[in-house]
């Protein structure tokens, strides 16, 4: 895998995601996840593992979507585990990720729930 900028704070992951998505860098997005990470996307299903996450984002980014930065909500931290979240601008309800500090001090996503839809 190509060397990418690392997330040294949990909140860096959201910024790096937006930068890489807008650059069309599916490998860079996948590098934000642990090897066996689980992503609840597409809606109603799960994508498991960095390789599958990369394949998913290659398909999504082929349509050249534009992502807008979303200000993070306060991070909830417990040792080497953190919960990050943002209020999405696209009306998806909420976004939340469980992230874990790596041995080198950087952070990667372990669980990613990019869309919560508000029950009707």
Short mmCIF file of C-alpha atoms in Angstrom, two decimals:
data_model
loop_
_atom_site.label_atom_id
_atom_site.label_comp_id
_atom_site.label_asym_id
_atom_site.label_seq_id
_atom_site.Cartn_x
_atom_site.Cartn_y
_atom_site.Cartn_z
CA UNK A 1 0.00 0.00 0.00
CA UNK A 2 1.24 3.51 -0.80
CA UNK A 3 2.27 5.64 2.17
CA UNK A 4 -0.50 8.07 3.10
CA UNK A 5 -0.71 10.78 5.75
CA UNK A 6 -1.67 9.23 9.06
CA UNK A 7 -4.39 10.38 11.45
CA UNK A 8 -2.61 11.46 14.63
CA UNK A 9 -5.87 12.50 16.29
CA UNK A 10 -9.17 10.60 15.97
CA UNK A 11 -10.80 13.68 14.39
CA UNK A 12 -8.19 13.68 11.59
CA UNK A 13 -9.86 10.63 10.06
CA UNK A 14 -12.90 12.61 8.88
CA UNK A 15 -10.75 15.31 7.25
CA UNK A 16 -8.53 12.73 5.57
CA UNK A 17 -11.57 10.84 4.31
CA UNK A 18 -12.99 13.95 2.64
CA UNK A 19 -9.63 14.88 1.09
CA UNK A 20 -9.05 11.39 -0.30
CA UNK A 21 -12.62 10.92 -1.51
CA UNK A 22 -12.53 14.22 -3.40
CA UNK A 23 -9.18 13.18 -4.92
CA UNK A 24 -10.73 9.88 -6.09
CA UNK A 25 -8.27 7.93 -3.90
CA UNK A 26 -10.04 4.67 -2.93
CA UNK A 27 -6.77 3.15 -1.70
CA UNK A 28 -6.24 6.21 0.49
CA UNK A 29 -9.71 5.85 1.97
CA UNK A 30 -9.12 2.14 2.65
CA UNK A 31 -5.87 3.06 4.43
CA UNK A 32 -7.98 4.85 7.06
CA UNK A 33 -9.40 1.48 8.18
CA UNK A 34 -7.94 -1.45 10.12
CA UNK A 35 -7.43 -4.65 8.10
CA UNK A 36 -10.63 -6.27 9.46
CA UNK A 37 -12.71 -3.12 9.85
CA UNK A 38 -16.48 -3.30 9.38
CA UNK A 39 -18.40 -0.62 7.51
CA UNK A 40 -22.21 -0.50 7.58
CA UNK A 41 -22.48 0.47 3.92
CA UNK A 42 -24.20 0.25 1.49
CA UNK A 43 -27.31 0.87 3.60
CA UNK A 44 -28.69 -2.38 4.95
CA UNK A 45 -25.47 -4.35 4.43
CA UNK A 46 -21.91 -4.61 5.71
CA UNK A 47 -18.54 -4.28 3.99
CA UNK A 48 -15.86 -6.19 5.89
CA UNK A 49 -12.11 -5.76 5.57
CA UNK A 50 -9.81 -3.14 4.09
CA UNK A 51 -9.73 -4.81 0.65
CA UNK A 52 -13.53 -4.89 0.40
CA UNK A 53 -13.74 -1.29 1.62
CA UNK A 54 -11.30 -0.27 -1.13
CA UNK A 55 -13.37 -2.09 -3.77
CA UNK A 56 -16.54 -0.41 -2.52
CA UNK A 57 -14.98 3.05 -2.69
CA UNK A 58 -13.56 2.41 -6.16
CA UNK A 59 -17.14 1.89 -7.34
CA UNK A 60 -18.56 4.87 -5.43
CA UNK A 61 -15.78 7.23 -6.54
CA UNK A 62 -16.20 6.24 -10.19
CA UNK A 63 -19.24 8.57 -10.17
CA UNK A 64 -17.01 11.46 -8.94
CA UNK A 65 -19.15 12.49 -5.96
CA UNK A 66 -18.18 15.67 -4.11
CA UNK A 67 -17.82 15.43 -0.34
CA UNK A 68 -18.12 18.44 1.94
CA UNK A 69 -16.24 18.71 5.23
CA UNK A 70 -18.45 18.16 8.26
CA UNK A 71 -17.45 19.58 11.65
CA UNK A 72 -16.84 16.78 14.16
CA UNK A 73 -18.88 16.42 17.30
CA UNK A 74 -16.85 16.01 20.52
CA UNK A 75 -14.85 12.78 20.51
CA UNK A 76 -15.55 10.25 23.27
CA UNK A 77 -12.22 8.71 24.29
CA UNK A 78 -11.41 5.70 26.47
CA UNK A 79 -7.75 4.71 26.34
CA UNK A 80 -6.94 3.49 22.84
CA UNK A 81 -10.57 3.46 21.66
CA UNK A 82 -12.57 6.51 20.58
CA UNK A 83 -16.02 7.25 19.21
CA UNK A 84 -16.07 9.95 16.56
CA UNK A 85 -19.15 11.41 14.91
CA UNK A 86 -20.38 14.20 12.67
CA UNK A 87 -23.80 15.67 11.94
CA UNK A 88 -24.05 15.12 8.17
CA UNK A 89 -24.93 17.90 5.79
CA UNK A 90 -26.76 15.44 3.51
CA UNK A 91 -29.53 14.72 6.02
CA UNK A 92 -28.41 11.11 6.66
CA UNK A 93 -29.18 11.54 10.38
CA UNK A 94 -25.70 11.01 11.86
CA UNK A 95 -22.34 9.43 11.17
CA UNK A 96 -20.33 7.54 13.79
CA UNK A 97 -17.07 5.61 13.86
CA UNK A 98 -15.26 3.57 16.48
CA UNK A 99 -11.55 4.17 16.01
CA UNK A 100 -8.51 2.58 17.61
CA UNK A 101 -5.04 3.91 18.36
CA UNK A 102 -2.38 1.93 16.52
CA UNK A 103 1.01 0.90 17.97
CA UNK A 104 2.68 3.90 16.27
CA UNK A 105 0.20 6.33 17.89
CA UNK A 106 -1.90 6.94 14.77
CA UNK A 107 -5.64 6.17 14.58
CA UNK A 108 -7.65 3.92 12.23
CA UNK A 109 -11.34 3.18 11.87
CA UNK A 110 -12.52 -0.14 13.26
CA UNK A 111 -16.31 0.27 12.90
CA UNK A 112 -17.95 2.78 10.58
CA UNK A 113 -21.64 3.66 10.50
CA UNK A 114 -21.72 6.37 7.80
CA UNK A 115 -25.50 6.75 7.80
CA UNK A 116 -28.11 6.61 10.53
CA UNK A 117 -31.55 7.36 9.24
CA UNK A 118 -33.93 8.97 11.70
CA UNK A 119 -36.91 6.63 12.33
CA UNK A 120 -40.22 7.98 11.06
#
